[in-house]
């Protein structure tokens, strides 16, 4: 669960859920993040090793970049305010619109239908360990994002890994 955003009551624009892989650059070191939601003026990002509040950052995904500042930070989540507005649609996977999230929804629907048809319930001994598979995918994605240039050159492949992990995590919820 994301930490509360202290500035959210001042937000005037609706945020769009994205769930895409990106890189947060700052004077310390680049950090692999997942953009969980975004508006033209800011974003909620998730990742380990996030910089301190007030740090000047640059968020990049493929050829897209935007400068900004870290406005709040929790253990694994942070709120960014951009220095200039962005077109949120430009940050979506190439030619996908909201197809990534639609694909997650479709995977979850199909998995639920299969679960009903087979009688298999996640977290029971006969079911695959979806949570462990999801953790392995997240770990693999995080390791790949740490490879210099990989996130910038292959954002859609990393997105596919993240979508698969999200879908598996949804299967573990009751």
Coordinates of C-alpha atoms in Angstrom, one line a residue:
X1 CA 0.0 0.0 0.0
X2 CA 1.5 3.3 -1.0
X3 CA 2.4 5.8 1.7
X4 CA 0.0 8.8 1.8
X5 CA 1.0 11.7 -0.3
X6 CA 1.1 14.8 2.0
X7 CA 0.5 17.0 -1.1
X8 CA -2.4 15.1 -2.6
X9 CA -5.0 17.5 -1.2
X10 CA -3.3 20.2 -3.3
X11 CA -3.3 18.1 -6.5
X12 CA -5.7 19.5 -9.2
X13 CA -5.1 16.9 -11.9
X14 CA -6.3 13.3 -12.0
X15 CA -3.5 10.7 -12.0
X16 CA -3.5 7.9 -14.6
X17 CA -2.4 4.4 -13.6
X18 CA 0.5 3.4 -15.7
X19 CA 2.5 0.5 -14.1
X20 CA 5.5 1.0 -16.4
X21 CA 9.3 0.5 -15.8
X22 CA 11.5 3.6 -15.7
X23 CA 14.8 4.9 -14.3
X24 CA 15.1 7.6 -11.7
X25 CA 18.3 9.5 -12.1
X26 CA 19.8 11.6 -9.3
X27 CA 23.3 12.5 -8.1
X28 CA 23.7 9.3 -6.2
X29 CA 23.0 6.6 -8.8
X30 CA 20.3 5.6 -11.2
X31 CA 17.5 3.7 -9.6
X32 CA 15.1 1.3 -11.3
X33 CA 11.5 2.3 -10.6
X34 CA 8.0 1.5 -11.6
X35 CA 5.7 4.4 -12.4
X36 CA 2.5 3.5 -10.6
X37 CA 0.6 6.6 -11.6
X38 CA 1.2 9.8 -13.4
X39 CA -0.4 13.2 -14.1
X40 CA 1.0 15.9 -16.4
X41 CA 2.8 17.4 -13.3
X42 CA 3.9 14.5 -11.2
X43 CA 4.1 10.8 -10.6
X44 CA 4.1 8.1 -7.9
X45 CA 7.1 5.8 -8.3
X46 CA 8.0 2.6 -6.6
X47 CA 11.5 1.2 -6.1
X48 CA 14.3 0.5 -3.7
X49 CA 17.1 3.0 -2.8
X50 CA 15.1 6.1 -3.5
X51 CA 16.8 9.5 -2.8
X52 CA 15.8 11.9 -0.1
X53 CA 12.9 14.4 -0.2
X54 CA 14.0 17.6 -2.0
X55 CA 16.4 15.8 -4.3
X56 CA 16.5 17.0 -7.9
X57 CA 15.8 14.0 -10.2
X58 CA 15.3 13.0 -13.8
X59 CA 12.7 10.3 -14.7
X60 CA 13.4 8.5 -17.9
X61 CA 11.6 5.8 -19.9
X62 CA 13.0 5.0 -23.3
X63 CA 13.6 8.3 -25.0
X64 CA 11.3 10.2 -22.7
X65 CA 12.8 12.3 -19.9
X66 CA 11.4 14.8 -17.4
X67 CA 13.2 16.7 -14.6
X68 CA 11.6 17.1 -11.3
X69 CA 11.9 17.0 -7.5
X70 CA 11.2 14.3 -4.9
X71 CA 8.3 15.8 -2.9
X72 CA 7.7 12.9 -0.4
X73 CA 9.2 9.5 0.2
X74 CA 8.2 6.3 2.0
X75 CA 10.1 3.0 2.2
X76 CA 9.4 1.9 -1.4
X77 CA 7.3 4.7 -2.8
X78 CA 7.9 8.4 -3.7
X79 CA 6.0 11.3 -5.1
X80 CA 7.6 13.4 -7.8
X81 CA 6.7 16.8 -9.0
X82 CA 7.8 17.6 -12.6
X83 CA 9.5 20.8 -13.5
X84 CA 7.5 20.9 -16.8
X85 CA 4.2 19.2 -17.8
X86 CA 4.3 15.9 -19.7
X87 CA 1.9 14.2 -22.0
X88 CA 1.0 11.1 -19.9
X89 CA 0.1 9.1 -23.1
X90 CA 3.7 9.5 -24.3
X91 CA 4.9 7.5 -21.3
X92 CA 2.7 4.4 -22.1
X93 CA 4.2 1.4 -23.8
X94 CA 4.7 2.0 -27.5
X95 CA 1.5 1.8 -29.5
X96 CA -0.3 0.4 -26.5
X97 CA -2.6 3.1 -25.2
X98 CA -3.8 1.4 -22.1
X99 CA -3.3 -2.1 -23.6
X100 CA -0.8 -3.0 -20.9
X101 CA -3.3 -2.7 -18.1
X102 CA -6.0 -4.2 -20.3
X103 CA -3.7 -7.2 -20.8
X104 CA -3.2 -7.5 -17.0
X105 CA -7.0 -7.4 -16.6
X106 CA -7.4 -10.1 -19.3
X107 CA -4.7 -12.4 -17.7
X108 CA -6.4 -12.1 -14.3
X109 CA -9.8 -12.8 -15.9
X110 CA -8.5 -15.9 -17.7
X111 CA -6.7 -17.1 -14.5
X112 CA -9.9 -16.7 -12.4
X113 CA -11.9 -18.5 -15.0
X114 CA -9.4 -21.4 -15.1
X115 CA -9.3 -21.5 -11.3
X116 CA -13.1 -21.8 -11.2
X117 CA -13.1 -24.4 -13.9
X118 CA -10.3 -26.5 -12.3
X119 CA -11.2 -25.9 -8.6
X120 CA -7.6 -24.8 -8.0
X121 CA -7.3 -22.0 -5.4
X122 CA -4.0 -20.1 -5.1
X123 CA -2.0 -20.7 -1.9
X124 CA -3.4 -24.3 -1.6
X125 CA -0.9 -27.1 -1.9
X126 CA -2.1 -28.2 -5.4
X127 CA -1.7 -24.7 -6.8
X128 CA 1.4 -23.1 -8.2
X129 CA 3.1 -20.7 -5.9
X130 CA 2.1 -17.6 -7.9
X131 CA 3.6 -15.2 -5.2
X132 CA 7.0 -16.9 -5.5
X133 CA 6.9 -16.7 -9.3
X134 CA 5.9 -13.0 -9.1
X135 CA 8.8 -12.3 -6.7
X136 CA 11.2 -14.0 -9.1
X137 CA 9.9 -11.9 -12.0
X138 CA 10.2 -8.7 -10.0
X139 CA 13.8 -9.7 -9.0
X140 CA 14.7 -10.5 -12.6
X141 CA 13.2 -7.2 -13.8
X142 CA 15.1 -5.2 -11.1
X143 CA 18.3 -6.9 -12.1
X144 CA 17.8 -6.2 -15.8
X145 CA 16.9 -2.5 -15.1
X146 CA 20.3 -2.2 -13.4
X147 CA 22.1 -3.1 -16.6
X148 CA 23.2 0.2 -18.1
X149 CA 21.1 1.3 -21.0
X150 CA 18.8 -1.7 -20.9
X151 CA 15.7 0.1 -19.4
X152 CA 16.1 2.9 -22.0
X153 CA 16.5 0.6 -24.9
X154 CA 14.0 -2.2 -23.9
X155 CA 11.3 -0.6 -21.9
X156 CA 8.5 -2.7 -23.4
X157 CA 10.3 -6.0 -22.6
X158 CA 10.7 -4.9 -19.0
X159 CA 7.1 -3.8 -19.0
X160 CA 6.0 -7.3 -20.0
X161 CA 7.9 -8.8 -17.1
X162 CA 6.3 -6.3 -14.7
X163 CA 2.8 -7.0 -16.1
X164 CA 3.3 -10.7 -15.6
X165 CA 4.4 -10.2 -12.0
X166 CA 1.4 -7.9 -11.3
X167 CA -1.0 -10.5 -12.8
X168 CA 0.5 -13.3 -10.7
X169 CA 0.3 -11.1 -7.6
X170 CA -3.4 -10.5 -8.3
X171 CA -3.9 -14.2 -8.4
X172 CA -2.6 -14.5 -4.8
X173 CA -5.1 -12.1 -3.4
X174 CA -8.4 -13.4 -2.0

